[in-house]
Coordinates of C-alpha atoms and ligand atoms in Angstrom, one line a residue:
M890 CA 20.1 -8.2 32.5
S891 CA 19.3 -7.7 27.9
E892 CA 18.0 -12.1 27.4
T893 CA 20.6 -13.1 24.6
V894 CA 20.6 -16.0 22.6
K895 CA 22.3 -19.2 22.2
I896 CA 23.5 -20.3 18.2
S897 CA 26.2 -23.0 18.4
Y898 CA 28.2 -24.1 15.4
G899 CA 31.2 -25.7 14.4
G900 CA 31.2 -27.0 18.6
K901 CA 31.7 -23.2 19.3
D902 CA 29.3 -21.0 20.7
F903 CA 28.4 -17.4 19.7
E904 CA 26.1 -15.0 21.5
L905 CA 23.3 -12.9 20.6
P906 CA 21.0 -9.6 22.0
V907 CA 18.5 -10.1 21.7
I908 CA 16.1 -6.5 21.8
E909 CA 12.8 -6.1 22.3
G910 CA 9.6 -3.1 21.1
T911 CA 7.9 -0.9 23.2
E912 CA 5.7 -3.6 21.9
N913 CA 6.9 -6.0 23.6
E914 CA 8.1 -6.9 20.4
K915 CA 11.4 -9.4 19.9
A916 CA 14.3 -10.1 17.8
I917 CA 17.5 -11.6 17.5
D918 CA 20.3 -9.0 16.2
I919 CA 22.0 -11.0 13.9
A920 CA 24.1 -8.1 12.4
K921 CA 27.7 -10.2 14.0
L922 CA 26.7 -12.9 13.1
R923 CA 28.7 -13.8 9.8
G924 CA 31.4 -12.0 11.7
L925 CA 31.3 -14.1 14.2
S926 CA 30.2 -17.7 12.7
G927 CA 31.4 -16.9 9.0
L928 CA 26.9 -18.0 8.6
I929 CA 24.2 -16.1 7.1
T930 CA 20.1 -16.6 7.8
I931 CA 17.8 -17.4 4.5
D932 CA 14.9 -16.3 4.4
P933 CA 12.6 -16.1 1.2
G934 CA 9.8 -13.8 1.5
F935 CA 11.2 -12.6 4.0
K936 CA 8.7 -14.2 6.1
N937 CA 11.1 -14.4 10.0
T938 CA 13.2 -11.0 9.1
G939 CA 12.3 -8.0 10.6
S940 CA 14.6 -5.2 8.0
T941 CA 14.3 -2.5 10.5
T942 CA 12.8 -0.6 13.8
S943 CA 10.5 1.8 13.1
S944 CA 7.7 4.0 15.3
I945 CA 5.6 5.0 12.6
T946 CA 2.8 1.8 12.4
F947 CA 2.1 -1.2 15.8
L948 CA 0.9 -4.6 14.3
D949 CA -0.6 -7.1 15.9
G950 CA -1.7 -9.5 13.8
E951 CA -2.5 -12.4 15.8
E952 CA -4.3 -9.6 18.0
G953 CA -5.7 -8.1 14.7
I954 CA -4.3 -4.3 15.9
L955 CA -3.5 -2.0 14.0
R956 CA -1.9 1.8 15.6
Y957 CA 0.0 4.3 13.5
R958 CA 2.1 6.0 16.1
G959 CA 0.3 4.3 19.0
Y960 CA -3.8 5.5 17.6
G961 CA -5.9 3.0 16.5
I962 CA -7.1 3.0 13.4
E963 CA -10.3 2.4 14.4
E964 CA -10.5 6.1 16.2
L965 CA -8.7 8.2 13.1
A966 CA -10.9 6.8 10.3
E967 CA -13.0 7.7 12.8
K968 CA -12.4 11.1 13.7
S969 CA -10.3 12.8 11.8
T970 CA -9.3 13.7 8.5
F971 CA -6.8 12.0 5.8
L972 CA -4.6 14.8 5.4
E973 CA -4.2 15.5 9.3
V974 CA -3.4 11.4 9.5
A975 CA -0.7 11.8 7.3
Y976 CA 0.7 14.9 9.5
L977 CA 0.2 12.1 12.3
L978 CA 2.2 9.8 10.2
I979 CA 5.3 12.2 8.4
Y980 CA 5.8 14.6 11.1
G981 CA 4.8 11.6 14.0
E982 CA 2.5 12.9 15.9
L983 CA -1.1 14.2 15.3
P984 CA -1.1 18.7 14.2
T985 CA -2.4 21.6 15.8
Q986 CA -4.6 23.5 14.5
Q987 CA -2.1 25.9 13.0
Q988 CA 0.5 23.2 11.7
Y989 CA -2.7 21.1 10.0
E990 CA -3.7 24.4 8.1
K991 CA -0.4 24.9 6.9
F992 CA -0.6 22.0 6.0
T993 CA -3.5 22.5 4.2
R994 CA -2.6 24.6 2.2
E995 CA 0.5 23.7 1.8
I996 CA -1.0 20.9 -0.7
T997 CA -3.7 22.7 -2.2
Y998 CA -1.3 25.2 -2.6
H999 CA 0.8 23.5 -5.0
T1000 CA -2.1 20.7 -6.9
L1001 CA -1.5 22.6 -10.4
V1002 CA 1.5 20.4 -12.3
H1003 CA 4.0 21.4 -14.7
E1004 CA 2.1 21.3 -18.3
D1005 CA 5.3 20.1 -19.6
I1006 CA 4.0 16.6 -17.8
K1007 CA 0.4 16.7 -19.6
K1008 CA 2.6 15.9 -22.3
I1009 CA 4.4 13.0 -21.7
L1010 CA 0.9 11.5 -20.4
D1011 CA -0.6 12.5 -24.1
G1012 CA 2.4 9.6 -25.8
F1013 CA 1.0 7.0 -23.2
P1014 CA -1.6 5.3 -25.3
S1015 CA -5.7 5.6 -24.4
N1016 CA -5.8 2.3 -22.2
S1017 CA -3.0 2.0 -20.4
H1018 CA -3.6 1.0 -16.9
P1019 CA -3.7 3.6 -14.7
M1020 CA -1.4 2.2 -11.8
G1021 CA 1.6 1.9 -14.7
V1022 CA 0.8 5.8 -16.2
L1023 CA 0.8 7.2 -11.6
S1024 CA 4.1 5.9 -11.6
S1025 CA 5.5 7.0 -14.9
L1026 CA 4.2 10.7 -14.1
I1027 CA 5.8 9.9 -10.5
C1028 CA 8.9 9.0 -11.9
S1029 CA 9.4 12.0 -13.7
L1030 CA 9.5 14.4 -10.9
T1031 CA 12.3 13.2 -11.4
A1032 CA 12.7 15.9 -14.1
F1033 CA 11.1 17.9 -13.5
Y1034 CA 12.1 19.3 -9.8
P1035 CA 16.3 17.9 -9.6
G1036 CA 16.8 19.2 -7.1
S1037 CA 15.0 15.8 -5.4
L1038 CA 18.1 14.4 -7.0
D1039 CA 21.0 15.3 -4.1
P1040 CA 21.4 13.2 -1.1
T1041 CA 22.8 15.3 1.2
R1042 CA 19.2 18.6 0.3
N1043 CA 18.4 19.8 3.6
E1044 CA 15.2 19.4 5.6
D1045 CA 13.2 22.9 4.1
A1046 CA 14.1 20.5 0.3
V1047 CA 12.8 17.6 1.6
N1048 CA 9.5 18.7 2.7
L1049 CA 8.9 20.7 -0.5
S1050 CA 8.5 17.3 -1.8
I1051 CA 6.5 15.3 0.4
V1052 CA 4.1 18.1 -0.2
R1053 CA 4.7 17.9 -3.4
L1054 CA 3.5 14.5 -3.5
L1055 CA 0.9 14.0 -1.0
A1056 CA -0.1 17.1 -3.6
K1057 CA 0.3 16.3 -7.3
M1058 CA -0.4 12.2 -6.1
P1059 CA -4.5 13.1 -7.2
T1060 CA -4.4 15.3 -9.9
F1061 CA -2.4 12.5 -12.0
A1062 CA -4.4 9.4 -10.6
A1063 CA -6.9 12.1 -11.8
W1064 CA -5.3 12.5 -15.5
A1065 CA -4.6 8.5 -15.6
Y1066 CA -8.2 8.4 -15.5
K1067 CA -8.8 10.2 -18.0
N1068 CA -5.5 9.3 -20.3
E1069 CA -7.3 5.7 -19.9
V1070 CA -11.0 6.7 -20.5
G1071 CA -9.7 9.3 -23.3
H1072 CA -11.5 12.4 -21.6
P1073 CA -9.4 15.6 -21.5
V1074 CA -8.0 16.1 -18.0
N1075 CA -9.4 18.9 -15.9
Y1076 CA -7.4 21.2 -13.7
P1077 CA -7.2 21.1 -10.2
D1078 CA -9.5 22.9 -8.6
N1079 CA -7.7 24.4 -4.7
S1080 CA -11.3 25.6 -2.9
L1081 CA -12.0 22.4 -2.5
D1082 CA -10.5 19.3 0.3
Y1083 CA -8.4 16.9 -1.0
C1084 CA -10.8 13.9 -1.6
S1085 CA -13.5 16.7 -4.1
N1086 CA -11.1 17.4 -5.3
F1087 CA -9.4 14.2 -6.6
L1088 CA -12.8 13.5 -7.8
K1089 CA -13.6 16.5 -9.9
M1090 CA -10.6 15.6 -11.4
M1091 CA -11.7 12.8 -12.1
F1092 CA -15.0 12.9 -13.1
A1093 CA -16.3 16.1 -14.8
L1094 CA -17.0 16.3 -18.3
P1095 CA -16.7 20.1 -20.2
A1096 CA -20.2 19.7 -21.2
E1097 CA -21.8 18.2 -17.7
K1098 CA -21.9 20.2 -14.9
Y1099 CA -20.1 18.1 -11.2
E1100 CA -21.0 18.2 -8.1
V1101 CA -19.3 16.6 -6.0
N1102 CA -21.0 14.5 -3.5
P1103 CA -21.0 14.7 -0.4
V1104 CA -21.0 11.6 0.9
V1105 CA -18.6 9.9 -1.6
S1106 CA -15.8 12.7 -0.6
K1107 CA -15.8 11.2 3.0
A1108 CA -16.1 8.2 2.0
L1109 CA -12.9 7.7 0.2
D1110 CA -11.3 9.5 3.3
K1111 CA -12.3 7.6 5.5
L1112 CA -10.9 4.4 2.7
L1113 CA -7.3 6.4 2.2
I1114 CA -7.1 7.2 6.0
L1115 CA -7.3 3.0 6.8
H1116 CA -4.7 1.9 3.5
A1117 CA -1.9 4.9 4.9
D1118 CA 0.8 2.8 6.5
H1119 CA 0.8 -1.1 7.8
E1120 CA 4.4 -0.9 8.3
Q1121 CA 7.0 -3.0 6.2
N1122 CA 4.8 -4.5 3.3
C1123 CA 6.2 -5.5 -0.4
S1124 CA 5.3 -1.9 -1.4
T1125 CA 7.2 -0.4 1.7
S1126 CA 10.4 -2.6 1.5
T1127 CA 10.6 -1.3 -1.7
V1128 CA 9.8 2.4 -0.7
R1129 CA 12.9 1.9 1.6
M1130 CA 15.0 0.1 0.0
V1131 CA 15.4 2.0 -3.5
G1132 CA 15.2 5.0 -1.0
S1133 CA 18.4 3.2 1.0
S1134 CA 20.1 3.3 -2.2
Q1135 CA 19.9 7.4 -2.3
A1136 CA 18.5 7.4 -5.3
S1137 CA 15.6 10.7 -5.4
I1138 CA 12.3 10.3 -3.0
Y1139 CA 10.1 10.5 -6.3
A1140 CA 12.1 7.5 -8.3
A1141 CA 11.4 5.5 -4.0
I1142 CA 7.7 6.2 -4.3
S1143 CA 7.5 5.3 -7.7
A1144 CA 8.4 1.5 -7.2
G1145 CA 6.7 1.8 -4.3
I1146 CA 3.6 2.5 -6.5
N1147 CA 4.6 -0.4 -8.5
A1148 CA 5.1 -2.7 -5.9
L1149 CA 1.7 -2.4 -4.9
W1150 CA 0.3 -2.9 -8.4
G1151 CA 0.4 -7.1 -8.4
P1152 CA -2.4 -9.0 -7.9
L1153 CA -0.8 -10.2 -4.4
H1154 CA -0.6 -6.9 -2.8
G1155 CA -2.9 -4.1 -3.6
G1156 CA -3.4 -5.1 -6.7
A1157 CA -5.9 -8.4 -4.7
N1158 CA -8.7 -4.8 -5.0
Q1159 CA -9.6 -4.9 -8.3
A1160 CA -8.5 -9.5 -8.9
V1161 CA -12.1 -9.1 -5.3
I1162 CA -14.6 -7.4 -8.0
E1163 CA -12.9 -9.6 -10.8
M1164 CA -13.5 -13.1 -8.5
L1165 CA -17.0 -11.7 -7.5
E1166 CA -17.7 -10.6 -10.9
A1167 CA -17.3 -14.2 -11.6
I1168 CA -18.2 -16.3 -9.3
K1169 CA -21.6 -13.9 -10.2
A1170 CA -21.4 -14.9 -13.8
D1171 CA -21.1 -18.3 -13.7
G1172 CA -23.8 -19.0 -11.2
G1173 CA -23.4 -17.6 -8.2
D1174 CA -22.2 -21.0 -6.7
T1175 CA -19.4 -20.0 -4.1
K1176 CA -18.7 -23.3 -2.7
K1177 CA -18.0 -24.4 -5.8
F1178 CA -15.3 -20.8 -6.5
L1179 CA -14.5 -22.5 -1.8
N1180 CA -14.0 -26.0 -3.5
K1181 CA -10.7 -24.6 -6.3
A1182 CA -9.0 -22.5 -3.5
K1183 CA -9.1 -25.2 -1.4
D1184 CA -7.3 -27.8 -4.8
K1185 CA -3.9 -27.0 -4.4
D1186 CA -3.6 -28.7 -8.4
D1187 CA -6.0 -24.7 -9.7
P1188 CA -3.7 -22.1 -9.5
F1189 CA -7.2 -19.9 -8.4
R1190 CA -6.6 -18.2 -4.9
L1191 CA -9.9 -16.7 -2.9
M1192 CA -8.8 -13.5 -3.7
G1193 CA -8.6 -10.5 -0.5
F1194 CA -8.3 -13.1 1.9
G1195 CA -5.2 -14.1 4.1
H1196 CA -2.0 -12.1 4.9
R1197 CA 1.3 -12.8 5.8
V1198 CA 0.7 -10.9 9.7
Y1199 CA -2.5 -11.0 10.4
K1200 CA -3.7 -14.1 11.6
N1201 CA -7.4 -13.1 12.8
F1202 CA -9.8 -9.8 11.3
D1203 CA -7.9 -7.2 8.9
P1204 CA -9.3 -3.9 11.6
R1205 CA -9.3 -2.4 8.3
A1206 CA -11.7 -5.1 6.3
K1207 CA -13.8 -4.6 9.3
I1208 CA -14.0 -0.7 9.3
I1209 CA -14.6 -1.3 5.2
K1210 CA -17.8 -4.3 5.5
K1211 CA -19.3 -1.4 7.9
A1212 CA -18.4 0.8 6.0
A1213 CA -19.6 -0.8 2.5
D1214 CA -23.3 -2.0 3.2
D1215 CA -23.4 2.7 5.0
V1216 CA -22.2 3.3 1.3
L1217 CA -24.4 1.5 -0.3
E1218 CA -27.3 2.2 1.1
A1219 CA -26.9 5.6 1.6
M1220 CA -26.7 6.3 -2.3
G1221 CA -29.7 4.0 -2.9
V1222 CA -26.9 1.2 -4.4
H1223 CA -28.1 -2.7 -4.4
D1224 CA -24.5 -4.5 -6.2
P1225 CA -25.1 -8.2 -6.2
V1226 CA -21.6 -8.6 -6.0
L1227 CA -21.7 -7.2 -1.9
E1228 CA -24.6 -10.7 -0.8
I1229 CA -21.8 -12.9 -2.7
A1230 CA -18.6 -11.6 -0.8
K1231 CA -20.4 -12.2 2.4
E1232 CA -21.6 -15.7 0.6
L1233 CA -18.0 -16.1 0.1
E1234 CA -17.3 -14.9 3.8
Y1235 CA -19.4 -16.3 5.9
A1236 CA -18.8 -20.1 4.2
A1237 CA -14.9 -19.7 4.1
L1238 CA -14.4 -18.8 7.8
N1239 CA -16.7 -21.7 8.3
D1240 CA -14.5 -24.1 6.4
Q1241 CA -12.2 -25.6 7.8
Y1242 CA -8.7 -25.0 4.6
F1243 CA -9.2 -21.9 5.8
V1244 CA -9.6 -22.2 10.1
D1245 CA -6.8 -24.0 9.4
R1246 CA -5.0 -21.6 7.8
K1247 CA -5.7 -18.7 9.8
L1248 CA -7.6 -16.5 6.9
Y1249 CA -10.3 -14.2 7.1
P1250 CA -10.7 -11.3 4.3
N1251 CA -8.6 -8.3 4.3
V1252 CA -8.2 -5.2 3.7
D1253 CA -9.6 -5.6 -0.7
F1254 CA -12.0 -8.2 -0.4
Y1255 CA -14.8 -5.2 1.1
S1256 CA -12.9 -1.6 -1.3
G1257 CA -13.8 -3.0 -3.9
I1258 CA -17.8 -2.9 -3.4
I1259 CA -16.8 0.4 -2.1
Y1260 CA -15.2 2.1 -5.3
R1261 CA -17.6 0.4 -7.5
A1262 CA -20.5 1.8 -5.5
L1263 CA -19.1 5.3 -5.6
G1264 CA -19.3 4.3 -9.4
I1265 CA -14.6 4.3 -9.5
P1266 CA -14.0 1.9 -13.2
T1267 CA -11.7 -0.9 -11.5
D1268 CA -9.0 0.1 -12.6
M1269 CA -8.2 2.2 -10.7
F1270 CA -8.7 0.7 -7.6
T1271 CA -5.2 -0.3 -7.3
V1272 CA -4.3 4.2 -7.2
L1273 CA -6.5 4.7 -5.0
F1274 CA -4.6 2.3 -3.1
A1275 CA -1.3 4.3 -4.3
M1276 CA -3.0 7.5 -3.4
G1277 CA -3.9 5.9 0.8
R1278 CA -0.5 4.5 1.3
L1279 CA 1.5 7.8 0.5
P1280 CA 1.8 9.1 3.4
G1281 CA 2.7 5.6 5.4
W1282 CA 5.2 4.9 2.3
I1283 CA 6.6 9.2 2.4
A1284 CA 7.8 9.0 6.7
Q1285 CA 9.0 5.5 5.9
W1286 CA 11.0 7.7 3.6
K1287 CA 12.0 10.0 6.0
E1288 CA 12.5 7.4 9.4
M1289 CA 15.2 5.7 6.8
R1290 CA 16.2 8.3 6.1
E1291 CA 16.9 10.3 9.7
N1292 CA 18.3 6.8 10.7
G1293 CA 20.2 7.2 8.4
E1294 CA 20.4 3.6 7.6
P1295 CA 22.8 1.7 5.0
I1296 CA 21.8 0.0 1.9
G1297 CA 19.7 -1.8 1.6
R1298 CA 21.5 -5.7 0.2
P1299 CA 20.7 -9.3 1.0
R1300 CA 22.9 -11.3 0.7
Q1301 CA 22.4 -15.2 -1.0
I1302 CA 23.7 -18.8 -1.1
Y1303 CA 25.0 -19.9 -4.7
T1304 CA 24.0 -23.1 -6.3
G1305 CA 24.7 -22.1 -9.4
A1306 CA 27.7 -24.6 -11.5
Q1307 CA 30.8 -24.2 -9.8
T1308 CA 33.9 -22.7 -11.9
R1309 CA 34.1 -24.1 -15.0
G1310 CA 36.3 -23.0 -18.4
Y1311 CA 35.0 -21.2 -21.3
V1312 CA 33.7 -23.5 -24.6
S1313 CA 33.5 -21.9 -27.6
M1314 CA 30.5 -22.3 -30.1
N1315 CA 31.5 -25.1 -32.2
K1316 CA 32.1 -27.0 -29.7
R1317 CA 29.2 -26.8 -27.2
G1318 CA 27.0 -29.7 -26.2
Ligands
CMC1597 N1 -6.7 -18.9 -1.0 C1 -6.5 -20.5 -0.6 N2 -5.6 -20.7 -0.1 C2 -5.0 -19.5 1.1 C3 -4.8 -18.3 0.6 C4 -5.8 -17.7 0.1 N3 -6.4 -16.4 0.3 N4 -4.1 -17.4 0.8 C5 -3.1 -18.3 1.7 N5 -3.4 -19.9 1.1 C6 -3.4 -21.0 2.3 C7 -1.8 -21.0 0.8 O1 -2.2 -22.2 -0.1 C8 -0.9 -21.9 2.3 O2 -1.4 -23.3 1.9 P1 -0.3 -24.3 2.9 O3 -0.5 -24.1 4.2 O4 -1.5 -25.8 2.8 O5 0.5 -24.7 1.1 C9 -1.3 -21.7 3.2 O6 -2.5 -20.8 2.5 C10 -0.4 -20.3 3.6 O7 -0.5 -18.5 2.7 P2 1.0 -18.9 1.8 O8 0.8 -18.8 0.9 O9 1.7 -18.8 2.9 O10 0.9 -17.7 2.7 P3 1.9 -15.7 2.3 O11 2.1 -14.8 3.8 O12 2.7 -16.3 1.9 O13 0.6 -14.9 1.2 C11 -1.0 -13.3 0.9 C12 -0.1 -14.2 1.8 C13 -1.7 -12.7 0.8 C14 -0.2 -13.4 -0.3 C15 -1.7 -14.9 0.2 O14 -2.5 -15.3 2.3 C16 -2.6 -15.2 -1.1 O15 -2.3 -14.5 -2.0 N6 -3.9 -14.4 -0.3 C17 -4.7 -13.5 -1.6 C18 -4.7 -12.9 -2.0 C19 -4.4 -10.9 -1.1 O16 -5.7 -10.6 -0.9 N7 -4.2 -9.9 -1.6 C20 -3.8 -8.9 -0.2 C21 -3.0 -8.9 1.2 S1 -3.3 -7.5 1.7 C22 -3.2 -6.0 0.9 C23 -2.6 -5.6 1.4 O17 -2.0 -5.2 2.0 O18 -1.3 -6.0 0.1

């Protein structure tokens, strides 16, 4: 017997079905609410509103659990590779050896981008933030592959777009950086794996020999796995929303990159390092900054802390904290901001304000410290988040399409002026 919820309004009772997921999460299905009662629901920030059912990622914020297609994030981070996880997210199962080789081969084949894209890149001033450049270059793919504008494209055509996105993202990301620093771009080296190729395009200079450090490449691969999906967050919801209008997949992913950019979302990794640097420059008094974060009259927030859904440790943060120690040791790097970060975490976790609100370190708290140790400049951090999140966005876009979901179009409660007549300018107050 399926459960229902009863609502009483205007002297009438309405019964709405309760739907249940495979992990026993429950939701009131309000699809018929307006038709039955004339009411809509309102929920700023969608704090209690599910936008879809999804079989991609399971997240239990109370227990600190994150699984992609049923596989725990901890196991994937330890045993898998980023491209294998990308396949899992997008196609639903871990690939066989043959599927994996084909997928990797195709992605490697498509790493090169049309030479005219370099002209677009050249139009950006150097010093442009690489996130803006990245989203623009991804969106420019609509011009180079206009077939992607056709919403009736068949599965093969869609798969080709997916491969192109995964293949060209590292090229664009490295080029966005080269533009920022005013260096000539490097072309892909298809003898290298996904992360090594990206690192070479990013760091190699014409006058110097560049060897990819396998420690760096492995650490980056792990970070990308940890960022690969996170169910219906701000950028993913944006991708699904834009995709629901049947715009090109490139346009939808470009919109997701822009949504990720803000400091409350993926931009927090950059903001964390800037905050830790500011604490260091101020003499390292973590208590002082903790008090600022608690002061409601001060706009300062502890960046890298708190999460809309985690009310426990973010499982990604636990893995990244350990990886930060390992990477810094392997690279022989001593970064004083790591000490500040640990001190700040300890102080926050023992402070009543943070305990009461269940605020824990999130994925962005320690990731920047690893990126720095790998030699990646601060404003590239969010670009790396985007590179990691790409398979998740693609998987969610594909699921939305395959579910035949309707165009996303929330309602509102209007609070503006009621109807009034036009007043000519010379008679206005
Ligand atoms: N520092 C100080 N107070 C905080 C913080 C913080 N980082 N985060 C939340 N709070 C307080 C907030 O002031 C509120 O207090 P009160 O109940 O007294 O008004 C309470 O905790 C609940 O916060 P909220 O803003 O209602 O929670 P939210 O779910 O709307 O916001 C968040 C979630 C991630 C935007 C927020 O925690 C935040 O701004 N954190 C810092 C930015 C950050 O690290 N973002 C990265 C998120 S993880 C990566 C990703 O997936 O994007």
